[in-house]
Amino acid sequence: EVQLVESGGGLVQPGRSLKLSCLASGFIFSNYGMNWIRQAPGKGLEWVASISSSSSYTYYADRVKGRFTISRDNAKNTLSLQMTSLRSEDTALYYCTRVHTLDYWGQGVMVTVSS
Amino acid sequence: DIQMTQSPSVLSASVGDRVTLNCKASQNINKYLNWYQQNLGEAPKLLISNTNSLQTGIPSRFSGSGSGTDFTLTISSLQPEDFATYFCFQHDSWPGTFGSGTKLEIK
């Protein structure tokens, strides 16, 4: 059974950093591209970042480019999102998802940016 | 980016009803449209991929249709567990984009 379990969320002040992780199981992690998707309270879903299976390709939404870094450790079946210079508008539930067709999702981890 | 518009935003229905949810793309997305079900506090679940491919384990009362810019998700006979939020997602164009969702509630 495919499982994606996010962690690392919480309350952080504007301008600070936070790192999210996603532990994958139930499939060969190194074979799949992965993504972070987010949903702000009361808002729609937004694609944040993607990484190819071997980390050779990454993509970022314009709103996070230069502030967020997606990475992965295939030996540890872990996807990460390093978030810096956080803003109030980054407050959202962050989901780890598999492949560009988003066939599996984690339950999400909440990030709240507030002073 | 391609804009995805879902309608209605809220749909009230009863157990046993047949319901249709709509999703419209701002440009041609061919067949690359997925439907997801999301219950409060749970991970979204993929129901249908590429317009009409029912995922393993999803009941046959769910079906999808459409092409180009207009797509529908039909639930032939609503069951109590179907009352949830449904959203569409296009993956024809990078990055994929999402509809705003339809909340299916009990009448």
mmCIF file with all atom_site columns, C-alpha atoms in Angstrom:
data_model
loop_
_atom_site.group_PDB
_atom_site.id
_atom_site.type_symbol
_atom_site.label_atom_id
_atom_site.label_alt_id
_atom_site.label_comp_id
_atom_site.label_asym_id
_atom_site.label_entity_id
_atom_site.label_seq_id
_atom_site.pdbx_PDB_ins_code
_atom_site.Cartn_x
_atom_site.Cartn_y
_atom_site.Cartn_z
_atom_site.occupancy
_atom_site.B_iso_or_equiv
_atom_site.pdbx_formal_charge
_atom_site.auth_seq_id
_atom_site.auth_comp_id
_atom_site.auth_asym_id
_atom_site.auth_atom_id
_atom_site.pdbx_PDB_model_num
ATOM 1   C CA . GLU A 1 1   ? 0.000   0.000  0.000   1.00 0.00 ? 1   GLU A CA 1
ATOM 2   C CA . VAL A 1 2   ? 1.359   3.376  -1.029  1.00 0.00 ? 2   VAL A CA 1
ATOM 3   C CA . GLN A 1 3   ? 1.781   5.718  1.908   1.00 0.00 ? 3   GLN A CA 1
ATOM 4   C CA . LEU A 1 4   ? 3.043   9.279  2.055   1.00 0.00 ? 4   LEU A CA 1
ATOM 5   C CA . VAL A 1 5   ? 3.494   10.751 5.519   1.00 0.00 ? 5   VAL A CA 1
ATOM 6   C CA . GLU A 1 6   ? 4.378   14.404 5.909   1.00 0.00 ? 6   GLU A CA 1
ATOM 7   C CA . SER A 1 7   ? 6.023   15.978 8.940   1.00 0.00 ? 7   SER A CA 1
ATOM 8   C CA . GLY A 1 8   ? 7.774   19.130 10.031  1.00 0.00 ? 8   GLY A CA 1
ATOM 9   C CA . GLY A 1 9   ? 4.963   21.647 9.972   1.00 0.00 ? 9   GLY A CA 1
ATOM 10  C CA . GLY A 1 10  ? 4.124   24.159 12.665  1.00 0.00 ? 10  GLY A CA 1
ATOM 11  C CA . LEU A 1 11  ? 3.916   27.808 13.608  1.00 0.00 ? 11  LEU A CA 1
ATOM 12  C CA . VAL A 1 12  ? 6.772   29.994 12.396  1.00 0.00 ? 12  VAL A CA 1
ATOM 13  C CA . GLN A 1 13  ? 7.381   33.728 12.345  1.00 0.00 ? 13  GLN A CA 1
ATOM 14  C CA . PRO A 1 14  ? 7.552   35.647 9.079   1.00 0.00 ? 14  PRO A CA 1
ATOM 15  C CA . GLY A 1 15  ? 11.025  35.611 7.595   1.00 0.00 ? 15  GLY A CA 1
ATOM 16  C CA . ARG A 1 16  ? 12.025  32.400 9.323   1.00 0.00 ? 16  ARG A CA 1
ATOM 17  C CA . SER A 1 17  ? 12.636  28.955 7.841   1.00 0.00 ? 17  SER A CA 1
ATOM 18  C CA . LEU A 1 18  ? 11.023  25.546 8.093   1.00 0.00 ? 18  LEU A CA 1
ATOM 19  C CA . LYS A 1 19  ? 11.729  22.158 6.541   1.00 0.00 ? 19  LYS A CA 1
ATOM 20  C CA . LEU A 1 20  ? 9.013   19.708 5.601   1.00 0.00 ? 20  LEU A CA 1
ATOM 21  C CA . SER A 1 21  ? 9.609   16.018 5.067   1.00 0.00 ? 21  SER A CA 1
ATOM 22  C CA . CYS A 1 22  ? 7.615   13.254 3.444   1.00 0.00 ? 22  CYS A CA 1
ATOM 23  C CA . LEU A 1 23  ? 8.362   9.616  4.160   1.00 0.00 ? 23  LEU A CA 1
ATOM 24  C CA . ALA A 1 24  ? 7.256   7.335  1.350   1.00 0.00 ? 24  ALA A CA 1
ATOM 25  C CA . SER A 1 25  ? 6.524   3.628  1.527   1.00 0.00 ? 25  SER A CA 1
ATOM 26  C CA . GLY A 1 26  ? 4.790   0.912  -0.443  1.00 0.00 ? 26  GLY A CA 1
ATOM 27  C CA . PHE A 1 27  ? 6.476   1.653  -3.773  1.00 0.00 ? 27  PHE A CA 1
ATOM 28  C CA . ILE A 1 28  ? 9.928   2.070  -5.308  1.00 0.00 ? 28  ILE A CA 1
ATOM 29  C CA . PHE A 1 29  ? 10.464  5.700  -4.370  1.00 0.00 ? 29  PHE A CA 1
ATOM 30  C CA . SER A 1 30  ? 13.472  6.193  -6.648  1.00 0.00 ? 30  SER A CA 1
ATOM 31  C CA . ASN A 1 31  ? 11.335  5.447  -9.723  1.00 0.00 ? 31  ASN A CA 1
ATOM 32  C CA . TYR A 1 32  ? 8.888   8.305  -9.272  1.00 0.00 ? 32  TYR A CA 1
ATOM 33  C CA . GLY A 1 33  ? 8.823   12.048 -9.567  1.00 0.00 ? 33  GLY A CA 1
ATOM 34  C CA . MET A 1 34  ? 7.373   13.778 -6.538  1.00 0.00 ? 34  MET A CA 1
ATOM 35  C CA . ASN A 1 35  ? 5.663   17.052 -5.764  1.00 0.00 ? 35  ASN A CA 1
ATOM 36  C CA . TRP A 1 36  ? 4.519   19.421 -3.068  1.00 0.00 ? 36  TRP A CA 1
ATOM 37  C CA . ILE A 1 37  ? 1.036   20.874 -3.389  1.00 0.00 ? 37  ILE A CA 1
ATOM 38  C CA . ARG A 1 38  ? -0.490  23.318 -0.919  1.00 0.00 ? 38  ARG A CA 1
ATOM 39  C CA . GLN A 1 39  ? -3.881  24.644 0.062   1.00 0.00 ? 39  GLN A CA 1
ATOM 40  C CA . ALA A 1 40  ? -4.267  27.870 1.980   1.00 0.00 ? 40  ALA A CA 1
ATOM 41  C CA . PRO A 1 41  ? -7.216  28.107 4.383   1.00 0.00 ? 41  PRO A CA 1
ATOM 42  C CA . GLY A 1 42  ? -10.369 28.664 2.388   1.00 0.00 ? 42  GLY A CA 1
ATOM 43  C CA . LYS A 1 43  ? -8.448  28.715 -0.897  1.00 0.00 ? 43  LYS A CA 1
ATOM 44  C CA . GLY A 1 44  ? -7.827  26.357 -3.786  1.00 0.00 ? 44  GLY A CA 1
ATOM 45  C CA . LEU A 1 45  ? -5.002  23.921 -4.388  1.00 0.00 ? 45  LEU A CA 1
ATOM 46  C CA . GLU A 1 46  ? -1.697  25.227 -5.695  1.00 0.00 ? 46  GLU A CA 1
ATOM 47  C CA . TRP A 1 47  ? 1.260   23.392 -7.183  1.00 0.00 ? 47  TRP A CA 1
ATOM 48  C CA . VAL A 1 48  ? 4.398   24.380 -5.252  1.00 0.00 ? 48  VAL A CA 1
ATOM 49  C CA . ALA A 1 49  ? 7.352   22.315 -6.437  1.00 0.00 ? 49  ALA A CA 1
ATOM 50  C CA . SER A 1 50  ? 8.322   19.132 -8.246  1.00 0.00 ? 50  SER A CA 1
ATOM 51  C CA . ILE A 1 51  ? 11.408  16.965 -8.498  1.00 0.00 ? 51  ILE A CA 1
ATOM 52  C CA . SER A 1 52  ? 12.253  14.201 -10.918 1.00 0.00 ? 52  SER A CA 1
ATOM 53  C CA . SER A 1 53  ? 13.061  10.686 -9.807  1.00 0.00 ? 53  SER A CA 1
ATOM 54  C CA . SER A 1 54  ? 16.833  11.209 -9.894  1.00 0.00 ? 54  SER A CA 1
ATOM 55  C CA . SER A 1 55  ? 16.749  14.862 -8.759  1.00 0.00 ? 55  SER A CA 1
ATOM 56  C CA . SER A 1 56  ? 18.015  15.988 -12.146 1.00 0.00 ? 56  SER A CA 1
ATOM 57  C CA . TYR A 1 57  ? 15.005  18.244 -12.693 1.00 0.00 ? 57  TYR A CA 1
ATOM 58  C CA . THR A 1 58  ? 13.160  20.555 -10.329 1.00 0.00 ? 58  THR A CA 1
ATOM 59  C CA . TYR A 1 59  ? 10.287  22.973 -10.839 1.00 0.00 ? 59  TYR A CA 1
ATOM 60  C CA . TYR A 1 60  ? 9.016   25.782 -8.642  1.00 0.00 ? 60  TYR A CA 1
ATOM 61  C CA . ALA A 1 61  ? 5.949   27.953 -8.729  1.00 0.00 ? 61  ALA A CA 1
ATOM 62  C CA . ASP A 1 62  ? 6.830   31.605 -9.263  1.00 0.00 ? 62  ASP A CA 1
ATOM 63  C CA . ARG A 1 63  ? 5.478   32.490 -5.833  1.00 0.00 ? 63  ARG A CA 1
ATOM 64  C CA . VAL A 1 64  ? 8.092   30.327 -4.087  1.00 0.00 ? 64  VAL A CA 1
ATOM 65  C CA . LYS A 1 65  ? 11.010  30.402 -6.518  1.00 0.00 ? 65  LYS A CA 1
ATOM 66  C CA . GLY A 1 66  ? 14.221  31.447 -4.800  1.00 0.00 ? 66  GLY A CA 1
ATOM 67  C CA . ARG A 1 67  ? 12.766  30.808 -1.329  1.00 0.00 ? 67  ARG A CA 1
ATOM 68  C CA . PHE A 1 68  ? 11.836  27.108 -1.384  1.00 0.00 ? 68  PHE A CA 1
ATOM 69  C CA . THR A 1 69  ? 14.057  24.157 -2.281  1.00 0.00 ? 69  THR A CA 1
ATOM 70  C CA . ILE A 1 70  ? 12.736  20.702 -3.057  1.00 0.00 ? 70  ILE A CA 1
ATOM 71  C CA . SER A 1 71  ? 15.043  17.731 -2.607  1.00 0.00 ? 71  SER A CA 1
ATOM 72  C CA . ARG A 1 72  ? 14.940  14.001 -2.090  1.00 0.00 ? 72  ARG A CA 1
ATOM 73  C CA . ASP A 1 73  ? 16.977  11.196 -0.573  1.00 0.00 ? 73  ASP A CA 1
ATOM 74  C CA . ASN A 1 74  ? 16.211  8.019  -2.482  1.00 0.00 ? 74  ASN A CA 1
ATOM 75  C CA . ALA A 1 75  ? 18.177  5.916  -0.012  1.00 0.00 ? 75  ALA A CA 1
ATOM 76  C CA . LYS A 1 76  ? 15.856  7.061  2.778   1.00 0.00 ? 76  LYS A CA 1
ATOM 77  C CA . ASN A 1 77  ? 12.643  7.249  0.711   1.00 0.00 ? 77  ASN A CA 1
ATOM 78  C CA . THR A 1 78  ? 12.261  10.839 1.778   1.00 0.00 ? 78  THR A CA 1
ATOM 79  C CA . LEU A 1 79  ? 11.108  13.980 -0.005  1.00 0.00 ? 79  LEU A CA 1
ATOM 80  C CA . SER A 1 80  ? 11.873  17.373 1.529   1.00 0.00 ? 80  SER A CA 1
ATOM 81  C CA . LEU A 1 81  ? 10.871  20.991 1.134   1.00 0.00 ? 81  LEU A CA 1
ATOM 82  C CA . GLN A 1 82  ? 13.162  23.590 2.644   1.00 0.00 ? 82  GLN A CA 1
ATOM 83  C CA . MET A 1 83  ? 11.231  26.824 3.040   1.00 0.00 ? 83  MET A CA 1
ATOM 84  C CA . THR A 1 84  ? 13.011  30.095 3.781   1.00 0.00 ? 84  THR A CA 1
ATOM 85  C CA . SER A 1 85  ? 11.928  33.734 4.050   1.00 0.00 ? 85  SER A CA 1
ATOM 86  C CA . LEU A 1 86  ? 8.458   32.555 4.915   1.00 0.00 ? 86  LEU A CA 1
ATOM 87  C CA . ARG A 1 87  ? 5.530   34.914 4.413   1.00 0.00 ? 87  ARG A CA 1
ATOM 88  C CA . SER A 1 88  ? 2.026   34.971 5.798   1.00 0.00 ? 88  SER A CA 1
ATOM 89  C CA . GLU A 1 89  ? 0.740   33.928 2.372   1.00 0.00 ? 89  GLU A CA 1
ATOM 90  C CA . ASP A 1 90  ? 2.710   30.665 2.687   1.00 0.00 ? 90  ASP A CA 1
ATOM 91  C CA . THR A 1 91  ? 0.299   29.604 5.435   1.00 0.00 ? 91  THR A CA 1
ATOM 92  C CA . ALA A 1 92  ? -1.278  26.433 4.104   1.00 0.00 ? 92  ALA A CA 1
ATOM 93  C CA . LEU A 1 93  ? -1.717  22.711 4.355   1.00 0.00 ? 93  LEU A CA 1
ATOM 94  C CA . TYR A 1 94  ? 1.168   21.170 2.427   1.00 0.00 ? 94  TYR A CA 1
ATOM 95  C CA . TYR A 1 95  ? 0.682   17.855 0.667   1.00 0.00 ? 95  TYR A CA 1
ATOM 96  C CA . CYS A 1 96  ? 3.295   15.434 -0.620  1.00 0.00 ? 96  CYS A CA 1
ATOM 97  C CA . THR A 1 97  ? 2.123   13.833 -3.875  1.00 0.00 ? 97  THR A CA 1
ATOM 98  C CA . ARG A 1 98  ? 3.419   11.291 -6.353  1.00 0.00 ? 98  ARG A CA 1
ATOM 99  C CA . VAL A 1 99  ? 4.127   11.823 -10.052 1.00 0.00 ? 99  VAL A CA 1
ATOM 100 C CA . HIS A 1 100 ? 2.817   14.637 -12.244 1.00 0.00 ? 100 HIS A CA 1
ATOM 101 C CA . THR A 1 101 ? -0.593  12.976 -12.365 1.00 0.00 ? 101 THR A CA 1
ATOM 102 C CA . LEU A 1 102 ? -0.881  13.153 -8.538  1.00 0.00 ? 102 LEU A CA 1
ATOM 103 C CA . ASP A 1 103 ? -2.003  9.569  -8.091  1.00 0.00 ? 103 ASP A CA 1
ATOM 104 C CA . TYR A 1 104 ? -1.291  9.452  -4.361  1.00 0.00 ? 104 TYR A CA 1
ATOM 105 C CA . TRP A 1 105 ? -1.377  12.135 -1.689  1.00 0.00 ? 105 TRP A CA 1
ATOM 106 C CA . GLY A 1 106 ? -0.326  12.345 1.911   1.00 0.00 ? 106 GLY A CA 1
ATOM 107 C CA . GLN A 1 107 ? -2.695  13.693 4.531   1.00 0.00 ? 107 GLN A CA 1
ATOM 108 C CA . GLY A 1 108 ? -0.861  16.995 4.626   1.00 0.00 ? 108 GLY A CA 1
ATOM 109 C CA . VAL A 1 109 ? 1.037   19.019 7.179   1.00 0.00 ? 109 VAL A CA 1
ATOM 110 C CA . MET A 1 110 ? 0.003   22.472 8.337   1.00 0.00 ? 110 MET A CA 1
ATOM 111 C CA . VAL A 1 111 ? 2.354   25.426 8.115   1.00 0.00 ? 111 VAL A CA 1
ATOM 112 C CA . THR A 1 112 ? 1.294   28.649 9.816   1.00 0.00 ? 112 THR A CA 1
ATOM 113 C CA . VAL A 1 113 ? 3.344   31.782 9.273   1.00 0.00 ? 113 VAL A CA 1
ATOM 114 C CA . SER A 1 114 ? 2.446   34.394 11.831  1.00 0.00 ? 114 SER A CA 1
ATOM 115 C CA . SER A 1 115 ? 4.047   36.682 14.362  1.00 0.00 ? 115 SER A CA 1
ATOM 116 C CA . ASP B 2 1   ? -1.695  28.567 -16.622 1.00 0.00 ? 1   ASP B CA 1
ATOM 117 C CA . ILE B 2 2   ? -4.870  26.753 -17.561 1.00 0.00 ? 2   ILE B CA 1
ATOM 118 C CA . GLN B 2 3   ? -7.858  27.783 -15.449 1.00 0.00 ? 3   GLN B CA 1
ATOM 119 C CA . MET B 2 4   ? -10.209 25.079 -14.229 1.00 0.00 ? 4   MET B CA 1
ATOM 120 C CA . THR B 2 5   ? -13.763 26.015 -13.290 1.00 0.00 ? 5   THR B CA 1
ATOM 121 C CA . GLN B 2 6   ? -15.949 23.624 -11.347 1.00 0.00 ? 6   GLN B CA 1
ATOM 122 C CA . SER B 2 7   ? -19.698 23.835 -10.958 1.00 0.00 ? 7   SER B CA 1
ATOM 123 C CA . PRO B 2 8   ? -21.691 23.881 -8.859  1.00 0.00 ? 8   PRO B CA 1
ATOM 124 C CA . SER B 2 9   ? -19.611 24.851 -5.840  1.00 0.00 ? 9   SER B CA 1
ATOM 125 C CA . VAL B 2 10  ? -22.144 23.161 -3.554  1.00 0.00 ? 10  VAL B CA 1
ATOM 126 C CA . LEU B 2 11  ? -24.575 20.434 -4.503  1.00 0.00 ? 11  LEU B CA 1
ATOM 127 C CA . SER B 2 12  ? -27.289 19.183 -2.170  1.00 0.00 ? 12  SER B CA 1
ATOM 128 C CA . ALA B 2 13  ? -28.568 15.698 -2.879  1.00 0.00 ? 13  ALA B CA 1
ATOM 129 C CA . SER B 2 14  ? -30.079 12.639 -1.255  1.00 0.00 ? 14  SER B CA 1
ATOM 130 C CA . VAL B 2 15  ? -28.946 9.061  -0.929  1.00 0.00 ? 15  VAL B CA 1
ATOM 131 C CA . GLY B 2 16  ? -29.855 7.232  -4.111  1.00 0.00 ? 16  GLY B CA 1
ATOM 132 C CA . ASP B 2 17  ? -29.761 10.334 -6.320  1.00 0.00 ? 17  ASP B CA 1
ATOM 133 C CA . ARG B 2 18  ? -27.836 10.508 -9.561  1.00 0.00 ? 18  ARG B CA 1
ATOM 134 C CA . VAL B 2 19  ? -25.593 13.566 -9.594  1.00 0.00 ? 19  VAL B CA 1
ATOM 135 C CA . THR B 2 20  ? -23.332 15.225 -12.126 1.00 0.00 ? 20  THR B CA 1
ATOM 136 C CA . LEU B 2 21  ? -20.397 17.468 -11.296 1.00 0.00 ? 21  LEU B CA 1
ATOM 137 C CA . ASN B 2 22  ? -18.841 19.689 -13.923 1.00 0.00 ? 22  ASN B CA 1
ATOM 138 C CA . CYS B 2 23  ? -15.336 20.868 -14.692 1.00 0.00 ? 23  CYS B CA 1
ATOM 139 C CA . LYS B 2 24  ? -14.439 23.273 -17.491 1.00 0.00 ? 24  LYS B CA 1
ATOM 140 C CA . ALA B 2 25  ? -10.943 24.086 -18.709 1.00 0.00 ? 25  ALA B CA 1
ATOM 141 C CA . SER B 2 26  ? -9.940  27.451 -20.152 1.00 0.00 ? 26  SER B CA 1
ATOM 142 C CA . GLN B 2 27  ? -8.322  25.669 -23.106 1.00 0.00 ? 27  GLN B CA 1
ATOM 143 C CA . ASN B 2 28  ? -8.112  22.222 -24.628 1.00 0.00 ? 28  ASN B CA 1
ATOM 144 C CA . ILE B 2 29  ? -6.636  19.688 -22.194 1.00 0.00 ? 29  ILE B CA 1
ATOM 145 C CA . ASN B 2 30  ? -7.363  16.658 -24.375 1.00 0.00 ? 30  ASN B CA 1
ATOM 146 C CA . LYS B 2 31  ? -8.223  13.796 -22.019 1.00 0.00 ? 31  LYS B CA 1
ATOM 147 C CA . TYR B 2 32  ? -5.861  14.723 -19.196 1.00 0.00 ? 32  TYR B CA 1
ATOM 148 C CA . LEU B 2 33  ? -8.349  15.357 -16.445 1.00 0.00 ? 33  LEU B CA 1
ATOM 149 C CA . ASN B 2 34  ? -8.441  13.649 -13.054 1.00 0.00 ? 34  ASN B CA 1
ATOM 150 C CA . TRP B 2 35  ? -11.167 13.614 -10.387 1.00 0.00 ? 35  TRP B CA 1
ATOM 151 C CA . TYR B 2 36  ? -10.471 13.365 -6.661  1.00 0.00 ? 36  TYR B CA 1
ATOM 152 C CA . GLN B 2 37  ? -12.599 12.867 -3.588  1.00 0.00 ? 37  GLN B CA 1
ATOM 153 C CA . GLN B 2 38  ? -11.619 14.509 -0.323  1.00 0.00 ? 38  GLN B CA 1
ATOM 154 C CA . ASN B 2 39  ? -13.146 14.014 3.074   1.00 0.00 ? 39  ASN B CA 1
ATOM 155 C CA . LEU B 2 40  ? -12.429 16.493 5.837   1.00 0.00 ? 40  LEU B CA 1
ATOM 156 C CA . GLY B 2 41  ? -9.045  15.838 7.392   1.00 0.00 ? 41  GLY B CA 1
ATOM 157 C CA . GLU B 2 42  ? -8.169  13.106 4.936   1.00 0.00 ? 42  GLU B CA 1
ATOM 158 C CA . ALA B 2 43  ? -5.852  12.852 1.958   1.00 0.00 ? 43  ALA B CA 1
ATOM 159 C CA . PRO B 2 44  ? -7.428  13.401 -1.452  1.00 0.00 ? 44  PRO B CA 1
ATOM 160 C CA . LYS B 2 45  ? -8.189  10.116 -3.187  1.00 0.00 ? 45  LYS B CA 1
ATOM 161 C CA . LEU B 2 46  ? -7.866  9.679  -6.940  1.00 0.00 ? 46  LEU B CA 1
ATOM 162 C CA . LEU B 2 47  ? -11.153 8.371  -8.336  1.00 0.00 ? 47  LEU B CA 1
ATOM 163 C CA . ILE B 2 48  ? -10.786 8.758  -12.078 1.00 0.00 ? 48  ILE B CA 1
ATOM 164 C CA . SER B 2 49  ? -7.777  9.526  -14.235 1.00 0.00 ? 49  SER B CA 1
ATOM 165 C CA . ASN B 2 50  ? -7.555  10.674 -17.833 1.00 0.00 ? 50  ASN B CA 1
ATOM 166 C CA . THR B 2 51  ? -11.246 11.559 -18.041 1.00 0.00 ? 51  THR B CA 1
ATOM 167 C CA . ASN B 2 52  ? -12.754 8.098  -17.621 1.00 0.00 ? 52  ASN B CA 1
ATOM 168 C CA . SER B 2 53  ? -10.303 5.567  -16.170 1.00 0.00 ? 53  SER B CA 1
ATOM 169 C CA . LEU B 2 54  ? -11.745 4.323  -12.907 1.00 0.00 ? 54  LEU B CA 1
ATOM 170 C CA . GLN B 2 55  ? -9.047  3.620  -10.356 1.00 0.00 ? 55  GLN B CA 1
ATOM 171 C CA . THR B 2 56  ? -8.732  0.214  -8.744  1.00 0.00 ? 56  THR B CA 1
ATOM 172 C CA . GLY B 2 57  ? -11.080 -0.197 -5.817  1.00 0.00 ? 57  GLY B CA 1
ATOM 173 C CA . ILE B 2 58  ? -13.328 2.722  -6.741  1.00 0.00 ? 58  ILE B CA 1
ATOM 174 C CA . PRO B 2 59  ? -17.015 1.699  -7.014  1.00 0.00 ? 59  PRO B CA 1
ATOM 175 C CA . SER B 2 60  ? -18.516 1.522  -10.479 1.00 0.00 ? 60  SER B CA 1
ATOM 176 C CA . ARG B 2 61  ? -21.184 4.081  -9.562  1.00 0.00 ? 61  ARG B CA 1
ATOM 177 C CA . PHE B 2 62  ? -18.492 6.683  -10.280 1.00 0.00 ? 62  PHE B CA 1
ATOM 178 C CA . SER B 2 63  ? -17.881 7.523  -13.917 1.00 0.00 ? 63  SER B CA 1
ATOM 179 C CA . GLY B 2 64  ? -16.224 10.286 -15.874 1.00 0.00 ? 64  GLY B CA 1
ATOM 180 C CA . SER B 2 65  ? -16.726 11.682 -19.340 1.00 0.00 ? 65  SER B CA 1
ATOM 181 C CA . GLY B 2 66  ? -15.819 14.581 -21.564 1.00 0.00 ? 66  GLY B CA 1
ATOM 182 C CA . SER B 2 67  ? -13.048 15.820 -23.799 1.00 0.00 ? 67  SER B CA 1
ATOM 183 C CA . GLY B 2 68  ? -11.314 19.002 -24.785 1.00 0.00 ? 68  GLY B CA 1
ATOM 184 C CA . THR B 2 69  ? -12.574 21.580 -22.320 1.00 0.00 ? 69  THR B CA 1
ATOM 185 C CA . ASP B 2 70  ? -15.716 20.123 -20.747 1.00 0.00 ? 70  ASP B CA 1
ATOM 186 C CA . PHE B 2 71  ? -15.743 17.213 -18.339 1.00 0.00 ? 71  PHE B CA 1
ATOM 187 C CA . THR B 2 72  ? -18.181 15.578 -15.945 1.00 0.00 ? 72  THR B CA 1
ATOM 188 C CA . LEU B 2 73  ? -18.085 13.248 -12.974 1.00 0.00 ? 73  LEU B CA 1
ATOM 189 C CA . THR B 2 74  ? -21.263 11.270 -12.481 1.00 0.00 ? 74  THR B CA 1
ATOM 190 C CA . ILE B 2 75  ? -22.271 9.328  -9.398  1.00 0.00 ? 75  ILE B CA 1
ATOM 191 C CA . SER B 2 76  ? -25.105 7.059  -10.442 1.00 0.00 ? 76  SER B CA 1
ATOM 192 C CA . SER B 2 77  ? -26.635 6.368  -7.030  1.00 0.00 ? 77  SER B CA 1
ATOM 193 C CA . LEU B 2 78  ? -25.322 8.331  -4.094  1.00 0.00 ? 78  LEU B CA 1
ATOM 194 C CA . GLN B 2 79  ? -24.240 6.421  -1.036  1.00 0.00 ? 79  GLN B CA 1
ATOM 195 C CA . PRO B 2 80  ? -23.763 7.945  2.436   1.00 0.00 ? 80  PRO B CA 1
ATOM 196 C CA . GLU B 2 81  ? -19.979 7.739  2.111   1.00 0.00 ? 81  GLU B CA 1
ATOM 197 C CA . ASP B 2 82  ? -20.031 9.797  -1.091  1.00 0.00 ? 82  ASP B CA 1
ATOM 198 C CA . PHE B 2 83  ? -20.842 13.066 0.651   1.00 0.00 ? 83  PHE B CA 1
ATOM 199 C CA . ALA B 2 84  ? -17.498 14.801 0.376   1.00 0.00 ? 84  ALA B CA 1
ATOM 200 C CA . THR B 2 85  ? -15.678 17.429 -1.664  1.00 0.00 ? 85  THR B CA 1
ATOM 201 C CA . TYR B 2 86  ? -14.682 16.609 -5.229  1.00 0.00 ? 86  TYR B CA 1
ATOM 202 C CA . PHE B 2 87  ? -12.105 18.441 -7.281  1.00 0.00 ? 87  PHE B CA 1
ATOM 203 C CA . CYS B 2 88  ? -10.763 18.157 -10.783 1.00 0.00 ? 88  CYS B CA 1
ATOM 204 C CA . PHE B 2 89  ? -7.173  18.506 -11.902 1.00 0.00 ? 89  PHE B CA 1
ATOM 205 C CA . GLN B 2 90  ? -5.665  18.919 -15.370 1.00 0.00 ? 90  GLN B CA 1
ATOM 206 C CA . HIS B 2 91  ? -2.248  17.498 -16.198 1.00 0.00 ? 91  HIS B CA 1
ATOM 207 C CA . ASP B 2 92  ? -2.130  18.252 -19.901 1.00 0.00 ? 92  ASP B CA 1
ATOM 208 C CA . SER B 2 93  ? -0.108  21.394 -19.328 1.00 0.00 ? 93  SER B CA 1
ATOM 209 C CA . TRP B 2 94  ? 2.722   21.885 -16.824 1.00 0.00 ? 94  TRP B CA 1
ATOM 210 C CA . PRO B 2 95  ? 2.139   22.717 -14.082 1.00 0.00 ? 95  PRO B CA 1
ATOM 211 C CA . GLY B 2 96  ? -1.145  21.026 -13.503 1.00 0.00 ? 96  GLY B CA 1
ATOM 212 C CA . THR B 2 97  ? -3.979  23.159 -12.184 1.00 0.00 ? 97  THR B CA 1
ATOM 213 C CA . PHE B 2 98  ? -6.983  22.489 -10.026 1.00 0.00 ? 98  PHE B CA 1
ATOM 214 C CA . GLY B 2 99  ? -10.633 23.247 -9.934  1.00 0.00 ? 99  GLY B CA 1
ATOM 215 C CA . SER B 2 100 ? -11.946 24.939 -6.807  1.00 0.00 ? 100 SER B CA 1
ATOM 216 C CA . GLY B 2 101 ? -14.048 21.966 -5.813  1.00 0.00 ? 101 GLY B CA 1
ATOM 217 C CA . THR B 2 102 ? -17.663 20.890 -5.455  1.00 0.00 ? 102 THR B CA 1
ATOM 218 C CA . LYS B 2 103 ? -18.950 20.136 -1.981  1.00 0.00 ? 103 LYS B CA 1
ATOM 219 C CA . LEU B 2 104 ? -21.555 17.399 -2.135  1.00 0.00 ? 104 LEU B CA 1
ATOM 220 C CA . GLU B 2 105 ? -23.815 17.679 0.870   1.00 0.00 ? 105 GLU B CA 1
ATOM 221 C CA . ILE B 2 106 ? -26.812 15.831 2.175   1.00 0.00 ? 106 ILE B CA 1
ATOM 222 C CA . LYS B 2 107 ? -30.130 17.446 1.347   1.00 0.00 ? 107 LYS B CA 1
#
